[in-house]
CSV table of C-alpha atoms in Angstrom, one decimal:
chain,number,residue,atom,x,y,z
A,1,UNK,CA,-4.0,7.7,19.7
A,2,UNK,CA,-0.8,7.5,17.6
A,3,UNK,CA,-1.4,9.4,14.3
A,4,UNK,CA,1.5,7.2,12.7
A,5,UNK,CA,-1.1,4.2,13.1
A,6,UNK,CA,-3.8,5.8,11.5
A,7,UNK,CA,-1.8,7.2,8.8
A,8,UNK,CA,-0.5,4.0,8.2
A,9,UNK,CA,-3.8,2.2,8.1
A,10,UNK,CA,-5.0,4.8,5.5
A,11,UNK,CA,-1.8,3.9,3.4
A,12,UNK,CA,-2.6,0.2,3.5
A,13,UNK,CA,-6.1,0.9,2.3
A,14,UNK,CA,-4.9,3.0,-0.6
A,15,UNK,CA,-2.4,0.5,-1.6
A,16,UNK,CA,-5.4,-2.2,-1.8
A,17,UNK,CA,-7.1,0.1,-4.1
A,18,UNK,CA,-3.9,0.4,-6.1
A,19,UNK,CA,-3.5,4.0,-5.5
A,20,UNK,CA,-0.1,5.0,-7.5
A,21,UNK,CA,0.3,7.4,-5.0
A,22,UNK,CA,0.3,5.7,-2.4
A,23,UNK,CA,3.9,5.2,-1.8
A,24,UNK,CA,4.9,8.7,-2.5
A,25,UNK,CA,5.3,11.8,-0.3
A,26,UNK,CA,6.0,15.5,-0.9
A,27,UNK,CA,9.2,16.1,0.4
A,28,UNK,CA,9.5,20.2,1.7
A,29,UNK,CA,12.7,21.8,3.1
A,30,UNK,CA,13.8,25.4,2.8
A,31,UNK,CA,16.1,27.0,0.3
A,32,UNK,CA,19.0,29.2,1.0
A,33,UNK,CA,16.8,32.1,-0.4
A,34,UNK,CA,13.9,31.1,2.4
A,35,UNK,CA,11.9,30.2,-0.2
A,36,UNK,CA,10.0,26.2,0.2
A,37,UNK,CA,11.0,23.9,-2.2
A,38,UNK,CA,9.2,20.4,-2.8
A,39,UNK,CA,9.8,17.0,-4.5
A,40,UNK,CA,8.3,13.7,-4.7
A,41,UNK,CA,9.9,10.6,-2.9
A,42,UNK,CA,9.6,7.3,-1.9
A,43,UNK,CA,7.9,7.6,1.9
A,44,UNK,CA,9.0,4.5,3.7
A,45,UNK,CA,7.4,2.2,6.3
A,46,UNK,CA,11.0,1.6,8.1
A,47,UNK,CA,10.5,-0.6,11.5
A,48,UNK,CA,6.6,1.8,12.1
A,49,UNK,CA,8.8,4.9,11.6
A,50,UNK,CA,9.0,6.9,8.5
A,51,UNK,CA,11.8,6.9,6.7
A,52,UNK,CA,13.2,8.2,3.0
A,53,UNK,CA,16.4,7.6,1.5
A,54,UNK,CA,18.3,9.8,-0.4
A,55,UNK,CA,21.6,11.2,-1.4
A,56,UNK,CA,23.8,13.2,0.7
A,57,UNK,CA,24.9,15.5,-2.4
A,58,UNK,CA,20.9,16.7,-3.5
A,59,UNK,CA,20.5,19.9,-1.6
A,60,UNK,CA,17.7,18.7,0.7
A,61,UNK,CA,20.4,16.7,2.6
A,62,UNK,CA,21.6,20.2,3.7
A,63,UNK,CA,18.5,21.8,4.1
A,64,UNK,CA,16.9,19.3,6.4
A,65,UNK,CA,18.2,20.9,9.3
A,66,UNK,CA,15.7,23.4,8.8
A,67,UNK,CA,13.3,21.9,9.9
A,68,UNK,CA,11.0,19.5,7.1
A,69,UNK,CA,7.5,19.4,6.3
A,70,UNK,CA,5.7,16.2,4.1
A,71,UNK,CA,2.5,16.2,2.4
A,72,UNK,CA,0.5,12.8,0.7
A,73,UNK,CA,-2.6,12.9,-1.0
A,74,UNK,CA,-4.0,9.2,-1.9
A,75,UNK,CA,-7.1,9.9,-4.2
A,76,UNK,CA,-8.3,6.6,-3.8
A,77,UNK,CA,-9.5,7.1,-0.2
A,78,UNK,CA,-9.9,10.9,-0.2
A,79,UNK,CA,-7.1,11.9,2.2
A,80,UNK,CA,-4.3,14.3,3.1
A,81,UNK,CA,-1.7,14.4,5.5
A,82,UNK,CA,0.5,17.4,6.1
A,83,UNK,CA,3.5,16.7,8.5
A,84,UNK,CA,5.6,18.1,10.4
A,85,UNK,CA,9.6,16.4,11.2
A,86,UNK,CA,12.8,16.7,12.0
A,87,UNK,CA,14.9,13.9,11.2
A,88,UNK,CA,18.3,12.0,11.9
A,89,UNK,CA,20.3,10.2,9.6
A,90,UNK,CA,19.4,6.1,9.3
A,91,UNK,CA,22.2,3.4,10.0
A,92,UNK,CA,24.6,3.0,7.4
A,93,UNK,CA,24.1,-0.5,7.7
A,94,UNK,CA,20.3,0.0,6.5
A,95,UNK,CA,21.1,1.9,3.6
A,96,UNK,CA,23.7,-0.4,2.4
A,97,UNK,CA,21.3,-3.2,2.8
A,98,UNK,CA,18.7,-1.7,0.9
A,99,UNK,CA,20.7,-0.1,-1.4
A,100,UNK,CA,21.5,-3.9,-3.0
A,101,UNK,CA,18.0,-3.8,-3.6
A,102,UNK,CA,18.1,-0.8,-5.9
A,103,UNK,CA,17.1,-1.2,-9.3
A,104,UNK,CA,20.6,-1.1,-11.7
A,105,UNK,CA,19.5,2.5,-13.0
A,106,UNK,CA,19.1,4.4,-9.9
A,107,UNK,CA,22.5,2.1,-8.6
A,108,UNK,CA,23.9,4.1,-11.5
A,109,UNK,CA,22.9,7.8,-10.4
A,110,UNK,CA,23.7,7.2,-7.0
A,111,UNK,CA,27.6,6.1,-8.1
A,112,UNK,CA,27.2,9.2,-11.0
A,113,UNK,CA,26.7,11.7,-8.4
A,114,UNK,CA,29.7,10.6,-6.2
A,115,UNK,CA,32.3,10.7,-9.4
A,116,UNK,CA,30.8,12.8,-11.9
A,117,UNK,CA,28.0,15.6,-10.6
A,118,UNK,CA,26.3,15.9,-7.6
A,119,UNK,CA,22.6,15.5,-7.0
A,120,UNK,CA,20.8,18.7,-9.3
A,121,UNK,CA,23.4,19.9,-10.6
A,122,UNK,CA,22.8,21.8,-14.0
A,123,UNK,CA,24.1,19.7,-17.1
A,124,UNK,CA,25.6,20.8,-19.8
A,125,UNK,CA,23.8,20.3,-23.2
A,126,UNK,CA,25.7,17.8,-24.8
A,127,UNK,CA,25.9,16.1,-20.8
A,128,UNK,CA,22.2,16.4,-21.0
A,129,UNK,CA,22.0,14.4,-24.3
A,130,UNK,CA,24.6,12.1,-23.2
A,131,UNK,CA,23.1,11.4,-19.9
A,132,UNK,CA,21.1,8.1,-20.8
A,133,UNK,CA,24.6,6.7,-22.6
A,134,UNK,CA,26.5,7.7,-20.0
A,135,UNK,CA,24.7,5.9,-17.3
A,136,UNK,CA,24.0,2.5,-19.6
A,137,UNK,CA,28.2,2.6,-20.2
A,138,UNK,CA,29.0,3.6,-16.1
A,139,UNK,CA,30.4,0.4,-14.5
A,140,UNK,CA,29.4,-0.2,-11.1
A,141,UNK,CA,32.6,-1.0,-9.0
A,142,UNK,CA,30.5,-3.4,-6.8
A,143,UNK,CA,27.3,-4.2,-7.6
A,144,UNK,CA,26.9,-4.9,-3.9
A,145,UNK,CA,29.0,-1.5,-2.7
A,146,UNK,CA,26.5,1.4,-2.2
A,147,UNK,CA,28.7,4.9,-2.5
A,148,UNK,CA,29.4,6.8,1.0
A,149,UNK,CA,26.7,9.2,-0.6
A,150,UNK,CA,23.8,7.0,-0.3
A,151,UNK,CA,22.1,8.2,2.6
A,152,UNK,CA,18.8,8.3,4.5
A,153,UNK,CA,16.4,10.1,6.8
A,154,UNK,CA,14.6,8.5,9.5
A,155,UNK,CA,11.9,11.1,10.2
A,156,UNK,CA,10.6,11.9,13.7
A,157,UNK,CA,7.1,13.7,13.5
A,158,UNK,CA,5.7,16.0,16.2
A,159,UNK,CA,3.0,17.2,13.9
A,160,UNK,CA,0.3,15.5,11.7
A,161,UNK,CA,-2.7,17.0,10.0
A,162,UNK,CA,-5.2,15.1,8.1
A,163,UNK,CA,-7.9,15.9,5.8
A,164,UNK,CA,-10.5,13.6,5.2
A,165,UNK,CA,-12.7,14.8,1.9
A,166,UNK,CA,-16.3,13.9,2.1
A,167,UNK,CA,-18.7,14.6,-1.1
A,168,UNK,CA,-22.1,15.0,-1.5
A,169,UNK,CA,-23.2,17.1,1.5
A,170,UNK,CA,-20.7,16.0,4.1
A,171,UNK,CA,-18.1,18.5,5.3
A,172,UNK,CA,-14.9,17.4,5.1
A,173,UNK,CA,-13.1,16.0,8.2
A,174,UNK,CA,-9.9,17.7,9.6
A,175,UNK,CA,-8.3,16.6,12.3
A,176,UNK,CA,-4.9,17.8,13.9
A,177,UNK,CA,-2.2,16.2,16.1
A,178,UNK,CA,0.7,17.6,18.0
A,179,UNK,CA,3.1,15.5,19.7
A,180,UNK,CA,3.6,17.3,23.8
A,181,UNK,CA,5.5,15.9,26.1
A,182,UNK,CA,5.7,12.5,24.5
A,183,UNK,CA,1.8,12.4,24.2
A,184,UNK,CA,-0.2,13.2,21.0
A,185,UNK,CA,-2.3,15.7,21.6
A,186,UNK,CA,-5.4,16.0,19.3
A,187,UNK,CA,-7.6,18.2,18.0
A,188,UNK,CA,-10.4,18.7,15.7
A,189,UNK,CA,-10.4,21.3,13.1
A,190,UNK,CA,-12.7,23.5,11.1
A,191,UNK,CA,-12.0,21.7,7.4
């Protein structure tokens, strides 16, 4: 059993009932201080692999060599996953496919953070007010051309964990599977 399947068969059923979430993924890498840190993302169905695109100047593009962990939660069905990756970078060819497909605004940030400030950087005040005016007035220099920034992850799980919540008097269902030796092991857990 291939816990990429089931996962995405439990996405599909969310996205039928509309779940907003359903798209969206918890994104966890490690600081420089050891500390997790976590944001939301776009969690991509990329050929049956998982896959996230991002930009090589935000600081998780250097922290994802320590290893990354993702989390979903889709209350429309009930369930978690927790997972377990490490990752490579995706073809350059993919990202500048999809990054044509990029709505103007986020075309904008992606070309901001390559000539301006990278990814999280701290603004100044009057930047910070500016910020909106300054992306509206930014011309593109091909709105075709995705920067050499624009990146991606292609995400190779050896870990999945999901929780299935029951109510009424049900306990809930946990289940865990670890990728050994190419074969998914799996186990169930106490929830």
């Amino acid at each position: 059993m291939n816990p990429l399947d089931t996962f995405f068969l439990d996405q599909a059923r969310a996205k039928e009932l509309d779940d907003p979430t359903a798209a969206l993924c918890v994104f966890i890498t490690k600081e420089s201080d050891g500390y997790p840190t976590g944001r939301t993302l776009v969690l991509r169905n990329i050929d049956g692999q998982l896959g996230v695109f991002i930009n090589k100047s935000s600081p998780k593009w250097n922290q994802k060599g320590e290893g990354i962990s993702l989390q979903t939660y889709w209350p429309s069905v009930a369930i978690q996953y927790r997972i377990k990756a490490s990752c490579v970078a995706l073809d350059p060819k993919l990202i500048k496919q999809s990054w044509k497909q990029r709505p103007e605004t986020p075309k904008k940030l992606d070309w901001f953070y390559q000539r301006a400030k990278p990814q999280s950087a701290n603004l100044e005040p009057e930047e910070a007010t500016n910020l909106e005016k300054t992306l509206k007035e930014l011309i593109l220099p091909d709105k075709s051309e995705a920067p050499d920034l624009a990146a991606g992850l292609l995400l190779e799980p050896f870990e999945f964990e999901k929780l299935e919540l029951r109510s009424g008097d049900l306990p809930h269902n946990r289940e865990k599977f670890v990728l050994v030796a190419d074969n998914w092991q799996h186990y169930s857990m106490v929830p």
